[in-house]
Short mmCIF file of C-alpha atoms in Angstrom, two decimals:
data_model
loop_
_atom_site.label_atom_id
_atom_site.label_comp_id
_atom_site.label_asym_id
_atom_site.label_seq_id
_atom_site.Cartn_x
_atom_site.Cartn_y
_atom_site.Cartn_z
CA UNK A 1 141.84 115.69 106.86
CA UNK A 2 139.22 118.15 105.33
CA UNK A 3 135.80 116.64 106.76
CA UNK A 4 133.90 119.54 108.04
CA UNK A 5 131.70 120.32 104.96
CA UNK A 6 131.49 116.57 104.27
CA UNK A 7 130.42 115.65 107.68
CA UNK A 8 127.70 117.95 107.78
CA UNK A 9 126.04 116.82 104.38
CA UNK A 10 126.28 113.30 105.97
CA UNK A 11 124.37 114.40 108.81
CA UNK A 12 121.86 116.19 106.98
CA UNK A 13 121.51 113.33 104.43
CA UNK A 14 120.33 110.86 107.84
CA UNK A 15 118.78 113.64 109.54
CA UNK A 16 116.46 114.18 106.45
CA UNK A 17 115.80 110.10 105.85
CA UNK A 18 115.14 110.21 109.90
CA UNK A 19 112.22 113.09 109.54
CA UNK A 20 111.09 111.58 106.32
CA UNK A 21 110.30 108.45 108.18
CA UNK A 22 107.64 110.03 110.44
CA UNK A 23 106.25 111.49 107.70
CA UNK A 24 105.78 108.49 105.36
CA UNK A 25 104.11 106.40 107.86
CA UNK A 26 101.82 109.04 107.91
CA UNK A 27 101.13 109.60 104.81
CA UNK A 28 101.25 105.47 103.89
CA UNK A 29 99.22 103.97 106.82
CA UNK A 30 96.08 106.00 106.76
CA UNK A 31 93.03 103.72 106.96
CA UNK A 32 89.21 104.39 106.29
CA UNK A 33 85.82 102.54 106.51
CA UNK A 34 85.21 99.65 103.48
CA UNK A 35 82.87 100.00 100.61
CA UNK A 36 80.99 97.07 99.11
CA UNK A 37 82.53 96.74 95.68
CA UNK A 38 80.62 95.63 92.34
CA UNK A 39 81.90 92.07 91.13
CA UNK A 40 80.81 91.59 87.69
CA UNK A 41 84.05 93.64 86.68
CA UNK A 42 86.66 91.99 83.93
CA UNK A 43 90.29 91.42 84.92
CA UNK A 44 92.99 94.25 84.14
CA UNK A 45 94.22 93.10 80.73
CA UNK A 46 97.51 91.04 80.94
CA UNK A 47 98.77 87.67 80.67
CA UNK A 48 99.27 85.24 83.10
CA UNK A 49 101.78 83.05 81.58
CA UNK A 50 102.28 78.95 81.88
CA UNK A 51 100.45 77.55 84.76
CA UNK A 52 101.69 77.53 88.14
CA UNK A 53 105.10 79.11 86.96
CA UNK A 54 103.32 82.21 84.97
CA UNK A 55 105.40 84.95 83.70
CA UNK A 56 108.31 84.05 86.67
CA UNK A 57 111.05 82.82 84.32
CA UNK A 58 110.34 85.93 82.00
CA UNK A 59 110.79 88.40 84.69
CA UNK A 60 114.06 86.93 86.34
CA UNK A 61 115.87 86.52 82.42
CA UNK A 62 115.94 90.11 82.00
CA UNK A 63 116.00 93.11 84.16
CA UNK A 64 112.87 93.47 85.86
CA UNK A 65 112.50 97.19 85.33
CA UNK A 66 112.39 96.05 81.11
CA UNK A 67 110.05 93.15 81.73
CA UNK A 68 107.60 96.46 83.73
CA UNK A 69 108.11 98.47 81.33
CA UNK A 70 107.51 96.36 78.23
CA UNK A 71 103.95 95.31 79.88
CA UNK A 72 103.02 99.08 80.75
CA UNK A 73 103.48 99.90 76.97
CA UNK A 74 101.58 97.14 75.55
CA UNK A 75 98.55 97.02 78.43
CA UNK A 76 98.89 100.41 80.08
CA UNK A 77 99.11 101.72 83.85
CA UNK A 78 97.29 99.33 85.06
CA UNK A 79 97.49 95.23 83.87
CA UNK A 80 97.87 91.63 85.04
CA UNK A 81 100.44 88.70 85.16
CA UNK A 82 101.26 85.75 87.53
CA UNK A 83 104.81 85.78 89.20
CA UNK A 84 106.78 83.99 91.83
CA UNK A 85 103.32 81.42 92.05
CA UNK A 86 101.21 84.13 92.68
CA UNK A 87 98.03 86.05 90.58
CA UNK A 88 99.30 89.68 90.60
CA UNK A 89 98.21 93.10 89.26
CA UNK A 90 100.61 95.77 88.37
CA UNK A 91 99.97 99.81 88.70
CA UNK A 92 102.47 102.10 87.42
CA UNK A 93 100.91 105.57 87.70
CA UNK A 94 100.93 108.00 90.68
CA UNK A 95 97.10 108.08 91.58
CA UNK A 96 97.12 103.93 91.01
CA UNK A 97 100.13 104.02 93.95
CA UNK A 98 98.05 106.36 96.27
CA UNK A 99 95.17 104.07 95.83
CA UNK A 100 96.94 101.34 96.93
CA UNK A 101 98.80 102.71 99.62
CA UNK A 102 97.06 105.28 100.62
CA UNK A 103 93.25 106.36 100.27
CA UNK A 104 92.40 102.71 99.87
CA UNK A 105 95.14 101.38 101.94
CA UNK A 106 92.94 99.10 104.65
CA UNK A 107 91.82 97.25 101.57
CA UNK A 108 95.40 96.05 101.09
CA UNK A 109 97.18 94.34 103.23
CA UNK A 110 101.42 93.62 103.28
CA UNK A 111 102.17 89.97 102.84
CA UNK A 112 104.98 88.54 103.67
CA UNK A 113 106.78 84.98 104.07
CA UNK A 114 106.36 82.82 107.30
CA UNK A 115 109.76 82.74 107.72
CA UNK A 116 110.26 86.40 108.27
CA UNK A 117 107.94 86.80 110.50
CA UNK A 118 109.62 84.46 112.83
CA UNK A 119 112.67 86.34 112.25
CA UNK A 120 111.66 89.57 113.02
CA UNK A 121 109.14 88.91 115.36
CA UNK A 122 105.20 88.05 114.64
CA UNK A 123 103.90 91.47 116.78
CA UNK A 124 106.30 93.78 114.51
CA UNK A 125 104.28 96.42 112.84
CA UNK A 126 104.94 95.25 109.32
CA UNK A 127 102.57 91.86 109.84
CA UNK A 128 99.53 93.72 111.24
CA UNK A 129 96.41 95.94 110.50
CA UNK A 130 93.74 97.33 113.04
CA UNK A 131 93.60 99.01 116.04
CA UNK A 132 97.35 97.16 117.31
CA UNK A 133 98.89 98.64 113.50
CA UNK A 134 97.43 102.47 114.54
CA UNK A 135 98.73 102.17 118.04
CA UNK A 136 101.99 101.58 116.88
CA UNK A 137 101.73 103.54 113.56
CA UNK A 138 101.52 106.24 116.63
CA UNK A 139 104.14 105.61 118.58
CA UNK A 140 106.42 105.21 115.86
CA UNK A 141 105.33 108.74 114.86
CA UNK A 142 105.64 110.24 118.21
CA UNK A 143 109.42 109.51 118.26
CA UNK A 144 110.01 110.64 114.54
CA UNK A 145 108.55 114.32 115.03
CA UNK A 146 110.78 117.39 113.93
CA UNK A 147 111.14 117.83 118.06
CA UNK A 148 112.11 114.70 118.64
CA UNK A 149 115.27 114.65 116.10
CA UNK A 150 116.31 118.06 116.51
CA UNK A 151 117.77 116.96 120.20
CA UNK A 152 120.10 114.73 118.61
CA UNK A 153 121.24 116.83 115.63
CA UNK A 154 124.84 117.32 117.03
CA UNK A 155 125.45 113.58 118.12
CA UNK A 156 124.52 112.26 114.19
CA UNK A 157 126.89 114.90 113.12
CA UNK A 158 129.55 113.28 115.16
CA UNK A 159 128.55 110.24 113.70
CA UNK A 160 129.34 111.40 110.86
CA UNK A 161 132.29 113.06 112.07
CA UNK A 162 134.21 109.37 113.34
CA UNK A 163 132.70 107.42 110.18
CA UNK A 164 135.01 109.75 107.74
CA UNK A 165 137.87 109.68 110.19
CA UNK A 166 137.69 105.93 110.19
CA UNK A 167 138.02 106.08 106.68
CA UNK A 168 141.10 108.06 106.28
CA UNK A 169 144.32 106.40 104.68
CA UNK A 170 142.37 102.83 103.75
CA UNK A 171 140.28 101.85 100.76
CA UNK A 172 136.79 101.48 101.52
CA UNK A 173 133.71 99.60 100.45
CA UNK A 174 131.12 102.68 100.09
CA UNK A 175 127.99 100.55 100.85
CA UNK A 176 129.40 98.98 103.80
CA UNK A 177 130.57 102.15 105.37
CA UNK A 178 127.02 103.22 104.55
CA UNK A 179 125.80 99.92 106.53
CA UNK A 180 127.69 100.51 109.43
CA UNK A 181 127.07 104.70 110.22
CA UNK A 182 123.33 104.48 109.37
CA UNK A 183 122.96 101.19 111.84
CA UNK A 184 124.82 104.06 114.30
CA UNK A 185 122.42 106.64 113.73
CA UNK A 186 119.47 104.23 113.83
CA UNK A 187 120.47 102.94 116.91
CA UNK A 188 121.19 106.79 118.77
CA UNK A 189 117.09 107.51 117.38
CA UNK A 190 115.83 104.46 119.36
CA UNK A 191 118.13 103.53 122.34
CA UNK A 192 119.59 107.06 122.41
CA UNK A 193 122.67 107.73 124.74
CA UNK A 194 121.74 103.81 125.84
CA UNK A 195 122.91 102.11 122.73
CA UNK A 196 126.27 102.65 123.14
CA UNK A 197 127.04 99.52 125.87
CA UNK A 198 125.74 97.72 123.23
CA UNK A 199 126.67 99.06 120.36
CA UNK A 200 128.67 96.43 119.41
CA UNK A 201 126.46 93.03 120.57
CA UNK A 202 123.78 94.86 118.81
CA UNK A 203 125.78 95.08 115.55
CA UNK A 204 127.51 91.46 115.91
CA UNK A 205 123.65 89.97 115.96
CA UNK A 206 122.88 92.15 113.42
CA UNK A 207 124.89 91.24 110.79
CA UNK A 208 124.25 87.45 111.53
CA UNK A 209 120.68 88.33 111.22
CA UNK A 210 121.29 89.91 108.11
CA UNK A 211 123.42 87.10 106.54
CA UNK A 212 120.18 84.52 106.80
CA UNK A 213 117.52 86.53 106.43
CA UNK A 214 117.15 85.71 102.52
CA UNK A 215 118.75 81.87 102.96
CA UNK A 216 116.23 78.74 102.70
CA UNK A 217 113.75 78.56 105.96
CA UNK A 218 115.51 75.29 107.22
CA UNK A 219 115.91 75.43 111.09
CA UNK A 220 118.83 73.10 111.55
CA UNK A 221 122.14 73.39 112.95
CA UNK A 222 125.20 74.88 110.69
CA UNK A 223 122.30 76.52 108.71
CA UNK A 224 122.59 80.20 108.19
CA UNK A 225 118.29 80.36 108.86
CA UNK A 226 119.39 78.94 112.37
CA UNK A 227 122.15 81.18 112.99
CA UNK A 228 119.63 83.86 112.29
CA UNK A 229 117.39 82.61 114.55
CA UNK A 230 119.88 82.90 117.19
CA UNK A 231 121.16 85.65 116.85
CA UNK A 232 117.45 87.13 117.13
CA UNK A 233 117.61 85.48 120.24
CA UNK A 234 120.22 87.14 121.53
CA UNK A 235 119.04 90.49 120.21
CA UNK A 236 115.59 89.99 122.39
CA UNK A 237 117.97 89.51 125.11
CA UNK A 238 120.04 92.60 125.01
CA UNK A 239 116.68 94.48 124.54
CA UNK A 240 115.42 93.20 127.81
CA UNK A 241 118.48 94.13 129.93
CA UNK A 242 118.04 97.73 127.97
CA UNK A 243 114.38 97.70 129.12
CA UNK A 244 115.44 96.25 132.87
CA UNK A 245 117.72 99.52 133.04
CA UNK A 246 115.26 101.61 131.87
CA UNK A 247 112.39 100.29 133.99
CA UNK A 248 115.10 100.93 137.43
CA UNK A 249 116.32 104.38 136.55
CA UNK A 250 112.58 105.53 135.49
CA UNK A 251 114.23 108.46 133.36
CA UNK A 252 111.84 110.29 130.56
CA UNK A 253 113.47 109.20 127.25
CA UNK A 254 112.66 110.87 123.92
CA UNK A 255 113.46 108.09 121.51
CA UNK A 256 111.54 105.08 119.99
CA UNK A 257 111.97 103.17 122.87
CA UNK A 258 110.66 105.19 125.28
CA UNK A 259 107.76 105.71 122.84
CA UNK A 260 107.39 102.44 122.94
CA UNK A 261 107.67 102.05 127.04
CA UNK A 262 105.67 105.26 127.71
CA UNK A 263 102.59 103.82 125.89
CA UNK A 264 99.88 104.41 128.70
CA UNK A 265 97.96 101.10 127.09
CA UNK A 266 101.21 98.88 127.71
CA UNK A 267 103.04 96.91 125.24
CA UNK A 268 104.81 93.86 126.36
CA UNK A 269 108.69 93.17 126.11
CA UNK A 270 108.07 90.63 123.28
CA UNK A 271 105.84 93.60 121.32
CA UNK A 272 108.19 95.85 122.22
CA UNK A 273 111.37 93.79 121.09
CA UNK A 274 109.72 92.61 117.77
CA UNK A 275 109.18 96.00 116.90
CA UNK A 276 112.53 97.43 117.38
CA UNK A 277 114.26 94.59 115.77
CA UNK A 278 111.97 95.50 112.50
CA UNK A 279 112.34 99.00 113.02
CA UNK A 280 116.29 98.43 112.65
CA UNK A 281 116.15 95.99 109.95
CA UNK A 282 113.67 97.81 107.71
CA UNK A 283 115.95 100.76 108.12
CA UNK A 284 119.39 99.96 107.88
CA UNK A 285 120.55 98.88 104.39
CA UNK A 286 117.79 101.23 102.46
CA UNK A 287 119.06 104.01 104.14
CA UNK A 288 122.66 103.46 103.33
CA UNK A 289 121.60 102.32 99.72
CA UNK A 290 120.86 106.30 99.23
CA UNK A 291 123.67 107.50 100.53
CA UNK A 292 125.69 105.69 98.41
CA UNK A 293 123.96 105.98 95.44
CA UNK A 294 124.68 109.72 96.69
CA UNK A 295 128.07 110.14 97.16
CA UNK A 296 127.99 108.31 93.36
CA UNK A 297 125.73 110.66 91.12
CA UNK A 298 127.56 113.51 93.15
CA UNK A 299 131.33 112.21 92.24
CA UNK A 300 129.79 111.91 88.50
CA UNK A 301 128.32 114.98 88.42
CA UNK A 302 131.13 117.63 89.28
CA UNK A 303 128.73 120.76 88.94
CA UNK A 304 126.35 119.30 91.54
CA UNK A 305 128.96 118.01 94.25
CA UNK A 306 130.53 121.29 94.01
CA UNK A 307 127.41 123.60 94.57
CA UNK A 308 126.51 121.32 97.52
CA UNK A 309 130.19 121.28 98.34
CA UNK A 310 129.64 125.79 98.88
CA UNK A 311 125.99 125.33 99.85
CA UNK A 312 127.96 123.01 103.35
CA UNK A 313 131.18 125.28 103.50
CA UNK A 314 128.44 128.07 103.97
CA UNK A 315 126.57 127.13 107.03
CA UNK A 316 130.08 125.62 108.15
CA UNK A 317 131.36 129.33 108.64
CA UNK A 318 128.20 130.60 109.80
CA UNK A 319 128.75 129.95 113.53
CA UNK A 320 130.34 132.89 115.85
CA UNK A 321 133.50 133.47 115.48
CA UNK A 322 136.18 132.32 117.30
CA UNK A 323 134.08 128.32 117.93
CA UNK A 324 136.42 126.34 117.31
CA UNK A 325 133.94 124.46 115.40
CA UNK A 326 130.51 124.76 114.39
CA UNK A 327 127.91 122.19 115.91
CA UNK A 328 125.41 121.50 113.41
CA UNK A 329 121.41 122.30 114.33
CA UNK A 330 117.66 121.65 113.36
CA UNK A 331 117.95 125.45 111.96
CA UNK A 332 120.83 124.55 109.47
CA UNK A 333 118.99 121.55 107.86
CA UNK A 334 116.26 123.79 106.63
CA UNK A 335 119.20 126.00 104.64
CA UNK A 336 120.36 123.10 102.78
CA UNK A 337 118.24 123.38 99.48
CA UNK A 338 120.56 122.14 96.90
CA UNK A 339 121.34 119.42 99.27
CA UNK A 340 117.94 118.23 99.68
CA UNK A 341 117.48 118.27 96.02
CA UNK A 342 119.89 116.27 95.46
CA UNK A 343 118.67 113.76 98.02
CA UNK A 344 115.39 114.04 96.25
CA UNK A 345 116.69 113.18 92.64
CA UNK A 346 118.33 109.90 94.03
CA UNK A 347 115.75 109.03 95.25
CA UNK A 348 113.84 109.11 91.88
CA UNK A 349 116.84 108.15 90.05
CA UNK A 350 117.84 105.13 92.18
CA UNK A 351 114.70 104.15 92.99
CA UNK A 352 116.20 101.34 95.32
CA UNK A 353 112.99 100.15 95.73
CA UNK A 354 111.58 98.89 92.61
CA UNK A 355 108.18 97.64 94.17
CA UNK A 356 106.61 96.30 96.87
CA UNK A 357 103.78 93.97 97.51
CA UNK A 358 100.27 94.19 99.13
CA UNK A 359 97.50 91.66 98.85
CA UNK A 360 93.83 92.93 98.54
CA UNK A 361 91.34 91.41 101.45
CA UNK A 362 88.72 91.60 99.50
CA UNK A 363 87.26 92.19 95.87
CA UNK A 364 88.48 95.80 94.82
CA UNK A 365 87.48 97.94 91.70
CA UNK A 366 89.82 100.77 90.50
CA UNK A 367 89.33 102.32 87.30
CA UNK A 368 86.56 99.81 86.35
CA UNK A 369 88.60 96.61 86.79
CA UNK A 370 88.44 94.03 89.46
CA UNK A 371 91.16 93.03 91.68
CA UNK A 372 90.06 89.56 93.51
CA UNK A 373 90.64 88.90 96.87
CA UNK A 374 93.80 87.16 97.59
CA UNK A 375 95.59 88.41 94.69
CA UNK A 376 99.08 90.39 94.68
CA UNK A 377 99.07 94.03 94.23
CA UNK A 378 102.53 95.81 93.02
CA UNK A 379 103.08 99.43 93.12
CA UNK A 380 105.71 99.59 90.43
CA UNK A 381 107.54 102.58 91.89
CA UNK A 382 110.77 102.87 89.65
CA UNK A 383 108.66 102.60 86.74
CA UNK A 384 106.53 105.86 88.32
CA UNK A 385 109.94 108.30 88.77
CA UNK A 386 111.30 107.14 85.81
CA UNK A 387 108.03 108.13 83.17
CA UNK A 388 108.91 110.60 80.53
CA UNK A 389 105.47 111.87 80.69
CA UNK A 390 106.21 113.52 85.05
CA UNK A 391 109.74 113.64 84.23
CA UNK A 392 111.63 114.97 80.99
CA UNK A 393 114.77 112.95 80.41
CA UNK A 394 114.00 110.33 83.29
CA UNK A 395 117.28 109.06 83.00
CA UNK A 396 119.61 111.78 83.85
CA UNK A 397 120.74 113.16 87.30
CA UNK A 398 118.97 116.87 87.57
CA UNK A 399 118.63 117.95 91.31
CA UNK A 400 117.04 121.47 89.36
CA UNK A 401 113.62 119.71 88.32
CA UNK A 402 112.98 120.06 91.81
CA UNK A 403 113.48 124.19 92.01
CA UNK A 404 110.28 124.95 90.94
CA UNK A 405 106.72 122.99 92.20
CA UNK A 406 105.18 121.43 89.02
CA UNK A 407 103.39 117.99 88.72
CA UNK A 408 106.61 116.53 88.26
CA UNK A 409 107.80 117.59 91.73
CA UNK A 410 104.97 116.97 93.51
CA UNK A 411 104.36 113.86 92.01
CA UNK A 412 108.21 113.26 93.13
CA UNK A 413 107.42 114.21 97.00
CA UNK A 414 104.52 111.92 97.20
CA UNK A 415 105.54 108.74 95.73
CA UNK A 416 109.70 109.15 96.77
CA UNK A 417 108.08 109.36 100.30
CA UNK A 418 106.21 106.40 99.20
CA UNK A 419 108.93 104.20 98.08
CA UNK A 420 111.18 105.41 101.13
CA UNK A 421 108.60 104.30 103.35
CA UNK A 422 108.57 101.23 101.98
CA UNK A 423 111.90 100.59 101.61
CA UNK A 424 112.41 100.76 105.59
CA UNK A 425 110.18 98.11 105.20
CA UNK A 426 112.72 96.31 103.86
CA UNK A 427 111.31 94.71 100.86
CA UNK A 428 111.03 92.35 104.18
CA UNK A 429 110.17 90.06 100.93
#
């Protein structure tokens, strides 16, 4: 079976996401001191729809992304409705999303359902702000660094490697494949070498987790909500005997967890547990929604899969001759251009996050308008990537509009990172 030029785009496609991820909490979770804000502000313009149920009904009958898109060309970038029981305002423009989730990001806060907090864990970074968010924020950083992921560069390619072996000779389901070699590679970033005792309890609980996390909140027997909830159980369970190893071999480890353990301030095993089960979660299906959306514009777009097809067989042959084959390295992911473009364009093309939700704590002006205190916020991001106005022909699959930097491109960098970041997050909603 050919694989060689195939794994190695696979690697780089996880390495990249893997980097990226230190980088968007970064540039997401930045937090600065509060201004008062002026109240005698009107509303965004908008409508709010029948009481209680608002605009829900008219969002859900159509595709969201036309229901956005209608509003943004009647009201603008920036405008108001009620959905899902809830008073929101909508941004669609790039310095409305940086506002929000950026520069101004301590005056909104993620919100989230009761239930999910109990199934991921109430101390998981997602549900908190403050000093606890920053240490963590930190942490999380520490074991997403360029040094941190260039130490495992050769085990994700064999990853990579056994996932399109597995496949040979059977019909696949591309998305599920995607599942189940991203949950691999997220699991080698935080338990490294350690995961693999567990590899397959870890998964098991997993995809129980998974199944329930969306189902009604109702915590009897038979129900998949308590199936979920044990299965989290279990998961905190495996952790500790992974932390009880740890704590008795008192090895240095360069991965989340030992980010985690290594914290001189001390978490404890249930912050510690709560924030690797998130961690996993928030990463796993995003991260193989790219890929596969991937591996489609490239089978679509013959040109493209076949210049990233030379761009891998390239740095395939580059190692000395007579290896009997070539280890991937940090070094080769930064000659991959045409691959990372591509990787860039899904992202704006896909946008598998649509848009997320924050709540503002308090009152909130932004461009002369008043957001109240309590009410939804929604970064519309696949309305952003797919403007006419930052990108020509917003519809079509063209890795070149990133070749040269223009507003379009570094509009792209920002707000991809943006939408990636919150992805991981899961649209935990």
């Amino acid at each position: 079976m050919e694989f060689s030029p195939s794994v190695f785009f696979l690697s780089f496609a996880s390495i990249l996401l893997l980097a990226g991820g230190g980088l968007l909490f970064r540039s997401l979770l930045k937090f600065f001191a509060t201004e008062r804000r002026p109240q005698n502000l009107p509303l965004p313009p908008g409508t709010m729809g029948w009481p209680y149920m608002g605009e829900t009904f008219q969002l859900y009958s159509q595709d969201p992304n036309v229901f956005f898109a209608s509003k943004r060309k009647r009201y603008g970038s920036i405008f108001k409705t009620h959905i899902l029981g809830c008073p929101c305002v909508m941004i669609s423009s790039p310095e409305a999303a940086k506002f929000v989730l950026v520069t101004k990001s301590h005056l909104f806060k993620p919100t989230f359902p009761a239930s999910k907090e109990r199934m991921l864990g109430k101390e998981a970074i997602f549900f908190h702000q403050g000093a606890y968010h920053m240490k963590l924020r930190k942490l999380v950083l520490r074991a997403f660094t360029p040094e941190a992921i260039r130490n495992i560069v050769p085990d994700i390619q064999n990853i990579a490697k056994d996932s399109l072996l597995s496949w040979e000779g059977r019909l696949i389901n591309t998305f599920q494949e995607m599942k189940s070699y991203t949950f691999n590679v997220a699991l080698l970033s935080i338990f490294g070498k350690d995961e693999v005792l567990y590899r397959e309890d870890l998964k098991r609980c997993y995809y129980i987790l998974e199944k329930g996390y969306n189902s009604m909140p109702i915590n009897l027997p038979g129900t998949l909500f308590n199936k979920s909830m044990k299965a989290r159980k279990e998961l905190a369970q495996i952790l500790a005997k992974i932390l009880s190893t740890r704590r008795q071999t008192k090895l240095d480890h360069n991965d989340l967890l030992g980010s985690f353990m290594g914290d001189k301030e001390g978490l404890t095993d249930d912050q510690i547990a709560d924030n690797i089960i998130g961690v996993i979660f928030a990463a796993r299906d995003t991260t193989a929604s790219v890929l596969t959306w991937i591996l489609k514009y490239l089978g679509e777009n013959p040109s493209v899969l076949q210049a990233v097809t030379e761009e891998q067989e390239a740095i395939m042959t580059s190692g000395e001759k007579g290896d009997e084959e070539k280890l991937l390295n940090w070094a080769d992911t930064k000659k991959m251009p045409i691959t990372s473009r591509v990787i860039q364009e899904t992202l704006r093309v896909a946008s598998i996050l649509s848009f997320t939700f924050r709540e503002a704590v308090e009152d909130v002006e932004y461009e002369g308008y008043l957001i109240p205190k309590g009410w939804k916020v929604l970064p519309l991001f696949r309305n952003i990537h797919h403007s006419p106005e930052l990108f020509p022909d917003p519809e079509k699959f063209d890795p070149s509009r990133f070749e040269v930097r223009t507003r379009s491109r570094e509009v792209a960098s920002e707000h991809l990172n943006s939408s990636e970041s919150e992805g991981r997050k899961k649209g935990i909603m």
